[in-house]
Coordinates of C-alpha atoms in Angstrom, one line a residue:
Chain V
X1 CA 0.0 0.0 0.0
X2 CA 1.3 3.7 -0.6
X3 CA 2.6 5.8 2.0
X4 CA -0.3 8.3 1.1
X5 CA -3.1 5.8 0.9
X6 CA -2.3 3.9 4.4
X7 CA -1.7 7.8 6.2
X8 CA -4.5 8.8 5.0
X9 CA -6.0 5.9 6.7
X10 CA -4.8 6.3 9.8
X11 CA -6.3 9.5 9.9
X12 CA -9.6 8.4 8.8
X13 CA -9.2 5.8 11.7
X14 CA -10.0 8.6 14.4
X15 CA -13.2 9.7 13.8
X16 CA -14.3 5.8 14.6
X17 CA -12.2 5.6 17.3
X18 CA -13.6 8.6 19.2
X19 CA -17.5 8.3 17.9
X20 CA -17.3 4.4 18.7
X21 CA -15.3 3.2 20.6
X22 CA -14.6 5.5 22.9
X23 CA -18.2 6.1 23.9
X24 CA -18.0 3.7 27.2
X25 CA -15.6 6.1 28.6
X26 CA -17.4 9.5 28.2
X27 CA -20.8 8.3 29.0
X28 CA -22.1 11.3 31.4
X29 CA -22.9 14.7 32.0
X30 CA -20.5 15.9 33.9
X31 CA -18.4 18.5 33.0
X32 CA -21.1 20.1 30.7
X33 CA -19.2 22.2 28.5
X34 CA -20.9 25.0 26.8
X35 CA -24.0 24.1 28.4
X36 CA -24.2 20.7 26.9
X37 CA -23.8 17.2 28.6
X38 CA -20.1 15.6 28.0
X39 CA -21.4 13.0 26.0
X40 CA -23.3 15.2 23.9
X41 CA -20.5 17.6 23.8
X42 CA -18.0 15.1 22.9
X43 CA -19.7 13.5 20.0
X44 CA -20.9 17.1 18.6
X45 CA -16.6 17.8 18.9
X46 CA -15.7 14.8 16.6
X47 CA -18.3 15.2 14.5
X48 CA -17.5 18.8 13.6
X49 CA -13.9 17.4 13.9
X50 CA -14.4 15.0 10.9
X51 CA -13.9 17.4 7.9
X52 CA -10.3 18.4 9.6
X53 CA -9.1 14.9 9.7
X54 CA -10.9 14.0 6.2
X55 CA -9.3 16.9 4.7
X56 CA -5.8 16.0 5.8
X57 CA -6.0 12.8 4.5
X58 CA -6.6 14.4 1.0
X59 CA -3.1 16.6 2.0
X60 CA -1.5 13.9 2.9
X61 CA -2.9 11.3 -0.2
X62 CA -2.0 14.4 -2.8
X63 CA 1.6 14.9 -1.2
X64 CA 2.5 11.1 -1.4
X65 CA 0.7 9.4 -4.3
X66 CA 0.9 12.4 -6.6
X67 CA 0.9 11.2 -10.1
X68 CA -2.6 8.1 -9.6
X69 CA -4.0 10.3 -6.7
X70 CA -5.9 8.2 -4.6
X71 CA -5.8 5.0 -6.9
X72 CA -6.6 1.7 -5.2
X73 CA -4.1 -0.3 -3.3
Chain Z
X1 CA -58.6 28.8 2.8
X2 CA -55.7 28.8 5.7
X3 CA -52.8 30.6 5.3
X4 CA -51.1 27.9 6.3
X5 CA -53.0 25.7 3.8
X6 CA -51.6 28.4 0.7
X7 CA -48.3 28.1 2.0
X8 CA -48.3 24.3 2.0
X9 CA -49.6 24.1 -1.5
X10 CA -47.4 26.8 -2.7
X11 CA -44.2 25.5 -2.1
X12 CA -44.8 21.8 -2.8
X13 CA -46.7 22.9 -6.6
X14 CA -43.4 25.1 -6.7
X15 CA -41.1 22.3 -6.1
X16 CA -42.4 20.2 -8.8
X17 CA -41.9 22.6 -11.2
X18 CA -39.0 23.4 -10.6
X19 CA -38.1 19.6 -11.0
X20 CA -40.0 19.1 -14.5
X21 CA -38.2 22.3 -15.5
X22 CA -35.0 21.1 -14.7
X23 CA -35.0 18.0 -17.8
X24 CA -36.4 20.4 -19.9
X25 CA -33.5 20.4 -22.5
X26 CA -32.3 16.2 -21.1
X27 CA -32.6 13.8 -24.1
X28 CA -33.9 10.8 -21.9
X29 CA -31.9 8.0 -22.0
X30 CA -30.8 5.8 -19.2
X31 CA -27.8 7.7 -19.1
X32 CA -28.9 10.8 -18.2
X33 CA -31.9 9.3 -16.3
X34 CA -30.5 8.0 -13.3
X35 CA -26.9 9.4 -13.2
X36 CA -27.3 13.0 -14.7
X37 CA -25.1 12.0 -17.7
X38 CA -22.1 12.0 -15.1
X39 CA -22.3 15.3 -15.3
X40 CA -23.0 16.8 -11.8
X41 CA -20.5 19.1 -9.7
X42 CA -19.8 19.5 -5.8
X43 CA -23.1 21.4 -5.4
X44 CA -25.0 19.0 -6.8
X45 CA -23.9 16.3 -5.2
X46 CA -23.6 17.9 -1.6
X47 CA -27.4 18.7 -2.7
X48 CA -28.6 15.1 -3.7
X49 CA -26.4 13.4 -1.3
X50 CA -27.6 15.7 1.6
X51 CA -31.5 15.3 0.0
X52 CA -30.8 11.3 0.6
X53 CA -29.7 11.8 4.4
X54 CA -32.3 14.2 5.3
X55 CA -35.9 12.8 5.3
X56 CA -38.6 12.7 7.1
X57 CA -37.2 10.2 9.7
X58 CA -34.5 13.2 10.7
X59 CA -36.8 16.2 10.8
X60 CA -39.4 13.7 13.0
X61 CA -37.7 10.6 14.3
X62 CA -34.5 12.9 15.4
X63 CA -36.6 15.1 17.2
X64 CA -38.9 12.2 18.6
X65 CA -36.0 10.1 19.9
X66 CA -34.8 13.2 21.9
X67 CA -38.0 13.8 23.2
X68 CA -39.0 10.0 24.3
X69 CA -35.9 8.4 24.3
X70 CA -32.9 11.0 24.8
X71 CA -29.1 10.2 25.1
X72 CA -29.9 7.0 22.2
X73 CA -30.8 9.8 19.3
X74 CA -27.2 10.8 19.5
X75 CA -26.7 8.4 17.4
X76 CA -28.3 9.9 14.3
X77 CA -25.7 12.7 15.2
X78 CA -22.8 10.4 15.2
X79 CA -23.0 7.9 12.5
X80 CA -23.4 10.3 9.6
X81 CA -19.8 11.6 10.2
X82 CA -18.3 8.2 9.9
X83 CA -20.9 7.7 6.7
X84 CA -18.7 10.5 5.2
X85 CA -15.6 9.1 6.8
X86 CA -16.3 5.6 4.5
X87 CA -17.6 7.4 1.4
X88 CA -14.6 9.2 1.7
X89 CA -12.4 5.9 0.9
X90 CA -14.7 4.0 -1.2
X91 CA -17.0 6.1 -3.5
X92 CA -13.8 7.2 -5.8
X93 CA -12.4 3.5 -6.2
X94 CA -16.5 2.6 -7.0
X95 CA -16.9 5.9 -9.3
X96 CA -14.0 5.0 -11.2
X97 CA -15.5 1.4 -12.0
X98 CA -18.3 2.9 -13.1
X99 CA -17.3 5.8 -15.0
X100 CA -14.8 2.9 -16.8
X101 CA -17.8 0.6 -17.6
X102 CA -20.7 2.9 -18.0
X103 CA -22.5 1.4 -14.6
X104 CA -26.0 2.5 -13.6
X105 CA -26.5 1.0 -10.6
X106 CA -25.5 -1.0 -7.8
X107 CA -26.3 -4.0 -8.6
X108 CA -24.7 -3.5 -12.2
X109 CA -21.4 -2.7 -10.1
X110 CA -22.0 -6.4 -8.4
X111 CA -22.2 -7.7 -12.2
X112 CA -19.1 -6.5 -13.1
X113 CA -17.0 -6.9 -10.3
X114 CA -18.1 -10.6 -10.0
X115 CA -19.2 -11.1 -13.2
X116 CA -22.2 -12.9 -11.8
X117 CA -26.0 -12.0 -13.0
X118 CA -27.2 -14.2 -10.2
X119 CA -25.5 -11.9 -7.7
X120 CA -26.8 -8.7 -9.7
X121 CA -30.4 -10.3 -9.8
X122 CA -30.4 -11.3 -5.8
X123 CA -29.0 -7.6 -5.0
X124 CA -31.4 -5.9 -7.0
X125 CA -34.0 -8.0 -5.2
X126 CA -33.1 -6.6 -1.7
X127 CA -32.6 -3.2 -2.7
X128 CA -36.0 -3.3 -4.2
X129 CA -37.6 -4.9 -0.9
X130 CA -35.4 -2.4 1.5
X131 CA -36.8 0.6 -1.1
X132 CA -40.5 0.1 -1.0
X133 CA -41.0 0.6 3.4
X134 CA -38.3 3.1 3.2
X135 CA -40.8 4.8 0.1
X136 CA -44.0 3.9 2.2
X137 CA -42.2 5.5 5.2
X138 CA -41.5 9.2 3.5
X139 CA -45.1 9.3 2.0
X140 CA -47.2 8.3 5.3
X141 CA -44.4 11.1 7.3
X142 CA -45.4 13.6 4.4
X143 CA -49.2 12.8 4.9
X144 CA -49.0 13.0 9.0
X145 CA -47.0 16.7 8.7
X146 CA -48.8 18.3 6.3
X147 CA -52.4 17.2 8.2
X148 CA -50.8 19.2 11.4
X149 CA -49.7 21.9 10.3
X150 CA -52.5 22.5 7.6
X151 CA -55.0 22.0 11.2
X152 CA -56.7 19.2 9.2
X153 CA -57.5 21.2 6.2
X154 CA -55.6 19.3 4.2
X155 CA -56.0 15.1 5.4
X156 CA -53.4 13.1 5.6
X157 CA -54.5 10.7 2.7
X158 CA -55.5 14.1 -0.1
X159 CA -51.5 14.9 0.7
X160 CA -50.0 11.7 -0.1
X161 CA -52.2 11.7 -3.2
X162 CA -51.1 15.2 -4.1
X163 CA -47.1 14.0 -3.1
X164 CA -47.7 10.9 -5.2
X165 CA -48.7 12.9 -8.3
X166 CA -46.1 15.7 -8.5
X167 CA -43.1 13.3 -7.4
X168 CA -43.9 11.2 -10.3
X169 CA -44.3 13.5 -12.9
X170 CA -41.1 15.4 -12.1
X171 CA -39.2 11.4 -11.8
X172 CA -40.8 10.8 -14.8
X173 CA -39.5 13.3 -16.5
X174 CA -36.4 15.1 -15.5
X175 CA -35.1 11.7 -13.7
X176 CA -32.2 12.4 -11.0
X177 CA -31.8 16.1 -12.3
X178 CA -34.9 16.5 -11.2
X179 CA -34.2 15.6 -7.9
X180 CA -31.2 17.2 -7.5
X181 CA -32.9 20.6 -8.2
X182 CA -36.1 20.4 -6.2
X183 CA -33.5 19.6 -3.4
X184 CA -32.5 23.2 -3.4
X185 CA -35.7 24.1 -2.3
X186 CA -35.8 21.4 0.0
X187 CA -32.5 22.7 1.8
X188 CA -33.1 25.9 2.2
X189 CA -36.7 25.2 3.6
X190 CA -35.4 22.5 5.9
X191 CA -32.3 24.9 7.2
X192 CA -34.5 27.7 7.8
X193 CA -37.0 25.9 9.6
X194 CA -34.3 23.7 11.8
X195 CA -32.6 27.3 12.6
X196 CA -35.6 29.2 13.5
X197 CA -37.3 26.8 15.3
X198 CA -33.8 25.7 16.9
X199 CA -32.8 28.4 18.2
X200 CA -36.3 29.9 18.7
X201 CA -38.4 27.3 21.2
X202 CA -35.0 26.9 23.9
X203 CA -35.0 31.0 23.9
X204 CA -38.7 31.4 24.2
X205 CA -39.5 29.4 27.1
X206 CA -35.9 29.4 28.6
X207 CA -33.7 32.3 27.5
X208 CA -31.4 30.4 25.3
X209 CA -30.1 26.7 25.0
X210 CA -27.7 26.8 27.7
X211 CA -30.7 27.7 30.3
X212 CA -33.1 24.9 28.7
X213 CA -30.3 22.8 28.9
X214 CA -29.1 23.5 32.4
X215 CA -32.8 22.7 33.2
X216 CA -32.9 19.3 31.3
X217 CA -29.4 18.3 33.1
X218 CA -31.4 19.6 36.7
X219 CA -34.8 18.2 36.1
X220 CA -33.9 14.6 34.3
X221 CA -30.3 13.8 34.5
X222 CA -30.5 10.0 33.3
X223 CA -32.0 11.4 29.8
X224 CA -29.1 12.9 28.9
X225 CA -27.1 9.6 28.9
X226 CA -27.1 6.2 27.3
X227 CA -29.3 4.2 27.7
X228 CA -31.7 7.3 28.2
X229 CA -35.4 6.8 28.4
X230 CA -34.9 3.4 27.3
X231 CA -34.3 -0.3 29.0
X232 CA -32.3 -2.2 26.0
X233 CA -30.4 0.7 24.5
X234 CA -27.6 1.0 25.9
X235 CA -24.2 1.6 25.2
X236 CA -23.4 -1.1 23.3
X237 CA -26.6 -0.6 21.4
X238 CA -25.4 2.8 20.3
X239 CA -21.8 1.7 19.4
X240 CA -22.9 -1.3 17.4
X241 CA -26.1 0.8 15.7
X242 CA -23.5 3.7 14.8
X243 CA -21.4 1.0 12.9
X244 CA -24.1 -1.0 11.1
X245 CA -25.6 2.5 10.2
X246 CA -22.4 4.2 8.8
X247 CA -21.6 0.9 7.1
X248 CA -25.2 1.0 5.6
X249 CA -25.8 4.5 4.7
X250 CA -23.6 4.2 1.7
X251 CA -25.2 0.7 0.5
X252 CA -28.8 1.7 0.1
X253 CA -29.2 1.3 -3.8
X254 CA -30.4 4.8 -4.4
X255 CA -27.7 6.6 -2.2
X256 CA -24.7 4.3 -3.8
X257 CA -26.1 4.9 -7.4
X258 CA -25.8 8.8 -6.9
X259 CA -22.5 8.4 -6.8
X260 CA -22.1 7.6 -10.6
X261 CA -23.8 11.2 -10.9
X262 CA -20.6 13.2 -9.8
X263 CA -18.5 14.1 -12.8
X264 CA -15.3 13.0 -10.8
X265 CA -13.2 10.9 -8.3
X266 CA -12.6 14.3 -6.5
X267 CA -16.1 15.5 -6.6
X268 CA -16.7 12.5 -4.4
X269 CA -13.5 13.3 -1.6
X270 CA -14.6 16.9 -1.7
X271 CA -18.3 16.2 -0.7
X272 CA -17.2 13.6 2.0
X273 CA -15.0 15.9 3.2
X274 CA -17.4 18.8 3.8
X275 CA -20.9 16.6 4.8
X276 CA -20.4 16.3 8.1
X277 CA -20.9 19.8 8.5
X278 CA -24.6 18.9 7.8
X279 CA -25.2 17.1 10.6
X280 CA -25.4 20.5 12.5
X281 CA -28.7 20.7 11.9
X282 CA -29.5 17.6 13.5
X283 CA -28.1 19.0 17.0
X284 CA -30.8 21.4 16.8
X285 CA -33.6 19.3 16.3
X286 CA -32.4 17.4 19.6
X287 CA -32.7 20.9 21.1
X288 CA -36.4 21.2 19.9
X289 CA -37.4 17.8 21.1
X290 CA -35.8 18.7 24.4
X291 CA -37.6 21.9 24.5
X292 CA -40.8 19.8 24.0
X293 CA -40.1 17.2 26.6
X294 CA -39.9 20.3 29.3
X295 CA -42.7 22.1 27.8
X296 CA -44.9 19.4 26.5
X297 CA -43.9 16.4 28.3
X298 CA -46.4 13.5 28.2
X299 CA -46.6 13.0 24.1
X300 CA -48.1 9.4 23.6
X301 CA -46.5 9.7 20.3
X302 CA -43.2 11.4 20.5
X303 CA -43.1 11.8 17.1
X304 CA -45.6 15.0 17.2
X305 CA -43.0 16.6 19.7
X306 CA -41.6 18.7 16.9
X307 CA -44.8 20.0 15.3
X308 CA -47.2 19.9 18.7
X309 CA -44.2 22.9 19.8
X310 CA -44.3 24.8 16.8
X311 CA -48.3 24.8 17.0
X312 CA -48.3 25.8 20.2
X313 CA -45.2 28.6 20.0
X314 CA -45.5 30.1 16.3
X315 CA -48.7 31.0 14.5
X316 CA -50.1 29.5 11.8
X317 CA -48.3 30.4 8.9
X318 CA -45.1 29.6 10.4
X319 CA -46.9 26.2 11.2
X320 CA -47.8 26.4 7.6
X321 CA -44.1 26.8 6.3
X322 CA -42.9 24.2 8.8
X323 CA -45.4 21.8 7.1
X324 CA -44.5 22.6 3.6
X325 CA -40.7 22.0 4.5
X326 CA -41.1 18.9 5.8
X327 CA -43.6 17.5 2.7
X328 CA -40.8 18.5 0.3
X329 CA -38.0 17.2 2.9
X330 CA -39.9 13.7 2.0
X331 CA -40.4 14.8 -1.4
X332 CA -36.8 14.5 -2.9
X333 CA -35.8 11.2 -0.8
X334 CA -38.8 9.7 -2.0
X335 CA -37.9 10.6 -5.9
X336 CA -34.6 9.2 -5.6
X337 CA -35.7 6.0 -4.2
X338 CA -38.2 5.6 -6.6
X339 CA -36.1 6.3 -9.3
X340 CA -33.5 3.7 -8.2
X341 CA -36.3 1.1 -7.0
X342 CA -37.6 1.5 -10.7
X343 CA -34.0 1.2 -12.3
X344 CA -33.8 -1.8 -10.5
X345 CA -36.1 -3.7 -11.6
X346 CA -36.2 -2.5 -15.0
X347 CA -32.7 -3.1 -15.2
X348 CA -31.0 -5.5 -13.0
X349 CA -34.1 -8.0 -12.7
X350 CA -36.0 -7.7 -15.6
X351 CA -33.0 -7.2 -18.0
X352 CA -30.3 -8.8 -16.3
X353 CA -32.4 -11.5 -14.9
X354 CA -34.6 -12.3 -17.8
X355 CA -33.7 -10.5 -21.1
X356 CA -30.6 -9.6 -21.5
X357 CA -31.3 -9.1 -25.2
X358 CA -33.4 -6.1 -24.0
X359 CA -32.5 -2.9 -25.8
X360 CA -31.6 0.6 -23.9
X361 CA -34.5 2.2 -24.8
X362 CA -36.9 -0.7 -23.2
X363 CA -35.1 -0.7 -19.7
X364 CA -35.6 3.5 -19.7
X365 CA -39.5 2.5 -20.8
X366 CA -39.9 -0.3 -18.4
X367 CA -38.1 2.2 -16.0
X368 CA -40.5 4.6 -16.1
X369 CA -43.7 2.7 -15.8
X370 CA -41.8 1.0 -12.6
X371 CA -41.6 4.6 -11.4
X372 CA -45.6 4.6 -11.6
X373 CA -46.2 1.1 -10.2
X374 CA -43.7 1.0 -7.4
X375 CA -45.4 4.5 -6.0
X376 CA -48.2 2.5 -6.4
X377 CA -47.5 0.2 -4.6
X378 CA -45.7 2.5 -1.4
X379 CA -49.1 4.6 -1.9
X380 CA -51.1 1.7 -1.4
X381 CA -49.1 0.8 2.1
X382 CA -49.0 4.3 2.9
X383 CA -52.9 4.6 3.2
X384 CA -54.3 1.2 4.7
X385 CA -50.9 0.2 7.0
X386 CA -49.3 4.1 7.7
X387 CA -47.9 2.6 10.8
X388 CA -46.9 -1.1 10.6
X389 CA -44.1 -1.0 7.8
X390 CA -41.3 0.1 11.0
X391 CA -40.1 -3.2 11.3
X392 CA -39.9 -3.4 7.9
X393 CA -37.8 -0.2 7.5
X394 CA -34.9 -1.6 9.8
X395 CA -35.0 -4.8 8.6
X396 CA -34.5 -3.2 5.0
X397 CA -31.7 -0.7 6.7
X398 CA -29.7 -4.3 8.3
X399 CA -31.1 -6.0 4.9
X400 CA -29.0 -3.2 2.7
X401 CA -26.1 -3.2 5.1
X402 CA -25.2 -6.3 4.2
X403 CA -23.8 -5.5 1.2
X404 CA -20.7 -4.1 2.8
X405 CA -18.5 -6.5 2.8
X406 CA -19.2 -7.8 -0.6
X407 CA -18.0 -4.1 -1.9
X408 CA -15.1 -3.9 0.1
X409 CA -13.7 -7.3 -0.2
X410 CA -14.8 -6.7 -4.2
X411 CA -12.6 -3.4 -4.1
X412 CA -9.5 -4.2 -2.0
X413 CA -9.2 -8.2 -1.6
X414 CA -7.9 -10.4 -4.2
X415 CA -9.6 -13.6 -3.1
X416 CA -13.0 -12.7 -2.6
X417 CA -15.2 -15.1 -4.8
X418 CA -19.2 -14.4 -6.1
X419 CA -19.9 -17.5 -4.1
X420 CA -18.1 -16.2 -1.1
X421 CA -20.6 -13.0 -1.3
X422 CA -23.5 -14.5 -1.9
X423 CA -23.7 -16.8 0.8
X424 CA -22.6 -13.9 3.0
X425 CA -25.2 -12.1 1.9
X426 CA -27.7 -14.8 2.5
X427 CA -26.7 -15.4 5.5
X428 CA -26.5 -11.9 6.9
X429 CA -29.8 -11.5 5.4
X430 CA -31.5 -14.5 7.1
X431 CA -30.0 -13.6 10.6
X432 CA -31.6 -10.1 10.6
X433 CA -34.7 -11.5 9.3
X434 CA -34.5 -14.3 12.6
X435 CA -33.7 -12.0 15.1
X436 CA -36.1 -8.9 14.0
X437 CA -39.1 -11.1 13.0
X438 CA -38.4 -13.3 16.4
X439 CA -38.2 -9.9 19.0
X440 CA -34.6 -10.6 19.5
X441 CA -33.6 -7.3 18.2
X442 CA -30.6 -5.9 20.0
X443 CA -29.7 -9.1 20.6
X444 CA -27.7 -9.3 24.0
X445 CA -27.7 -5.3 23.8
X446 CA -26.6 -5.4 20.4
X447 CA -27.8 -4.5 17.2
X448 CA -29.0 -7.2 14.9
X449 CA -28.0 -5.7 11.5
X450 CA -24.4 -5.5 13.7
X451 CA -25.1 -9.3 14.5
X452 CA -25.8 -10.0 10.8
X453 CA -23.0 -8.0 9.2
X454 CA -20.4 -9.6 11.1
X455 CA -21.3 -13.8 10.5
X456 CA -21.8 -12.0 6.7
X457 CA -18.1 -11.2 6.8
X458 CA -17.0 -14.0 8.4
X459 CA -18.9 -16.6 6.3
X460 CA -18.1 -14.2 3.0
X461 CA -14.0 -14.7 4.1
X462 CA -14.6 -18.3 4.6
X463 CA -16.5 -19.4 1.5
X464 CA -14.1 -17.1 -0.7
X465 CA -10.7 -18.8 0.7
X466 CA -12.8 -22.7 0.5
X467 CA -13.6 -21.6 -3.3
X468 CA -10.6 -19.1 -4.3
X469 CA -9.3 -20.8 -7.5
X470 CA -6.4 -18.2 -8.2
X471 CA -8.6 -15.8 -10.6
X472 CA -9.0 -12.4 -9.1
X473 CA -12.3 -10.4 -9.0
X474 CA -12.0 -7.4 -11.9
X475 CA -9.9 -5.0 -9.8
X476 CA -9.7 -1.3 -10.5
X477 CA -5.9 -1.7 -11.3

């Protein structure tokens, strides 16, 4: 697999982490941040958080894999 | 006549032409029909991707969850993000298949990859039977909004008549153009209303979000975490639902077809990277169904939270607007799925299945007379059964979910086999089917279409390495 391809990933790899399996651990209300319930607060966060980690991985696949950009392994 | 009657009417008659006008200059052909010639742009597809992901289920089911079952309708918030986050991997690698081989659907993507008609036939079959509840679902939500916030001037069976019309004529004619452009509307409706009402019910009665909130948190901690309101939701529920639904999103016929629409591989990155941003929207809803538990607590049916606070907060035309966005927020999904149910058939069962002989120009005829029949048939559901199709609905969201692996292996693993997927789809199938038709569904706390998608994957990677004879699936490169 390119460089590009398996960074890229990696990064697409945390938003799963955080919106799934981290879940168990931020199950309650306290601290409310903003008003809102953790939990609410943290998945709201990673959410919004998505498009920064998406659009790095298109960085990162059009620094790498230049020439087929984002061909199939 | 109500204002909010004129308003209603207004928008929807507007919508539909707007969507007949939008074909006006498309020579028909399948082509063009159901993937806009290949011809669409970012907006576009943020606009018919984002018409697919926001029905009627968000603007009610979002806000009902919140209200009668809180902390588990985070998950609607959740598993769109990672939608994206999967889209943003595998729709390019699938776009470039079909842009290579002219591809119309998903089915016609199984074809290829496995060059198997029998797979092609048996996919298009359970997209077709996921489609129709999912169809029956947007046209009996459209008939309940628009006879509340009309007051009963307009019943819920004259506006799933009136829906029924105007949605097929503008499928009919202008195909998934069509659709794309009445979603305009549809979005800026649907934003406006979310915002205003959003932002509007928490200040109204509390003096902003933070305050409602700060009384939610006071009054009814244990709402505000998993498992809410409810006794088998809980934690593992929600992880295991957010997978099977992010996994799923992407494999419902009609949602996986738009992607042949785009007119490149990085039209496809650049949506997934900027959708998530939509699910903003969705926060606020929760915010109005928590509003309405505080305010209105008591609902039999939670589903009314939404419009039962906008009745008794707004007047009527605002009631009236609120309506009209929510009849053409089930408007566009239920175009698209049509469209795609009809393709379907036309195409991957009648054609692929039967005639394969069949010319272009019969599959877009037979097409279009399956857009008539298959509203037909949704129609028909919609106005004896409008509440009994549910279970239906998630067993066709598990039932479309299990095509996952059978794309993923087909895209990135050299010894998948056709015989391998279909007897992981069969199984994965049956399983739901058992546990959702037995009760059992979350199973042990976990979701069944979860349950099903992993024996799929493990019997798919068995089968394939028992039957693997050394020839490779087409791969993209």
């Amino acid at each position: 697999m390119k460089k590009g391809k398996r960074l890229s990933l990696l990064l697409g790899a945390i938003p799963f982490i955080t919106l799934v399996f981290a879940l168990p651990l931020v199950n309650r209300i306290q601290p409310t941040v903003f008003g809102l319930p953790f939990l609410l607060f943290w998945i709201l966060l990673w959410v919004l958080l998505t498009p920064l980690f998406l659009f790095l991985a298109y960085r990162v696949e059009k620094h790498f894999d230049p020439p087929d950009e984002g061909e199939g392994p | 006549m109500s204002v909010a009657l004129v308003v209603i009417l207004a928008v929807i008659l507007m919508s539909a032409c707007v969507g007949i006008y939008a074909g006006r200059n498309l020579k028909m052909n399948l082509e063009n029909w159901t993937v806009g010639g290949r011809r669409f742009g970012i907006i576009l597809i943020w606009l018919l991707m984002a018409g697919e992901i926001y029905t009627t289920f968000t603007f009610l089911g979002a806000s009902g969850w919140a209200y009668s079952k809180g902390a588990t309708a985070f998950y609607i918030l959740a598993y769109g993000a990672l939608a994206y986050t999967l889209s943003f991997f595998i729709l390019p690698v699938i776009w470039r298949i079909g842009k290579r081989y002219g591809l119309h659907t998903q089915p016609d993507f199984f074809i290829k990859i496995y060059d198997s008609r029998g797979l092609g036939v048996l996919v298009a079959l359970i997209g077709v039977f996921s489609i129709i509840p999912y169809l029956q679902l947007q046209l009996a939500g459209l008939g309940f909004i628009v006879e509340v916030s009309s007051d009963g001037a307009i019943s819920s069976n004259v506006a799933i008549l009136i829906a029924f019309v105007l949605t097929c004529a503008f499928v009919y004619t202008s195909g998934i153009k069509g659709a794309a452009w009445v979603a305009i509307i549809k979005d800026v409706l649907m934003v406006a209303a979310v915002v205003i009402v959003g932002f509007g019910v928490p200040t109204i009665y509390y003096g902003g979000i933070g305050k409602m909130m700060d009384e939610l948190i006071t009054k009814m901690p244990e709402h505000l975490v998993f498992p809410g309101a409810t006794t088998n939701m809980d934690v593992l529920w929600v992880m295991s639902t957010i997978l099977v639904t992010a996994m799923g999103f992407y494999m419902w016929p009609h949602v996986f077809g738009s992607a042949f629409s785009a007119k490149s591989d990085t039209v496809l990155k650049r949506n997934a990277i900027i959708m998530p941003f939509y699910q903003i929207p969705i926060l606020l809803i929760f915010f109005v169904g928590f509003t309405a538990l505080l305010v209105i607590p008591g609902l039999a049916n939670g589903d009314l939270a939404f419009l039962e606070l906008v009745k008794k907060t707004y007047p009527p035309w605002f009631l009236g607007f609120v309506g009209a966005a929510g009849a053409v927020t089930a408007m566009v999904p239920a175009a698209i799925l049509v469209l795609f149910g009809a393709t379907l058939v036309a195409k991957n069962i009648y054609q692929s299945g039967f005639r394969p002989q069949a010319s272009d120009e019969s599959v877009m005829r037979l097409s279009r007379i399956m857009v008539i029949v298959i509203m037909t048939v949704s129609l028909i559901f919609a106005l004896k059964f409008p509440n009994e199709l549910v279970p239906l609905l998630i067993l066709g969201y598990d039932g479309v979910s299990q095509f996952f692996p059978g794309v993923v292996f087909g895209l990135f693993w050299k010894k998948v086999t056709k015989t391998g997927v279909i007897a992981g789809i069969l199984t994965g199938v049956a399983v739901v089917a058992a546990l959702i038709l037995s009760g059992n569904d979350p199973f042990l706390g976990i979701n069944a279409g979860f349950v099903g998608l992993v024996l799929n994957a493990a019997v798919t990677v068995a089968v394939s390495l028992a039957t693997h004879k050394g020839t490779s699936p087409d791969m993209e490169s």
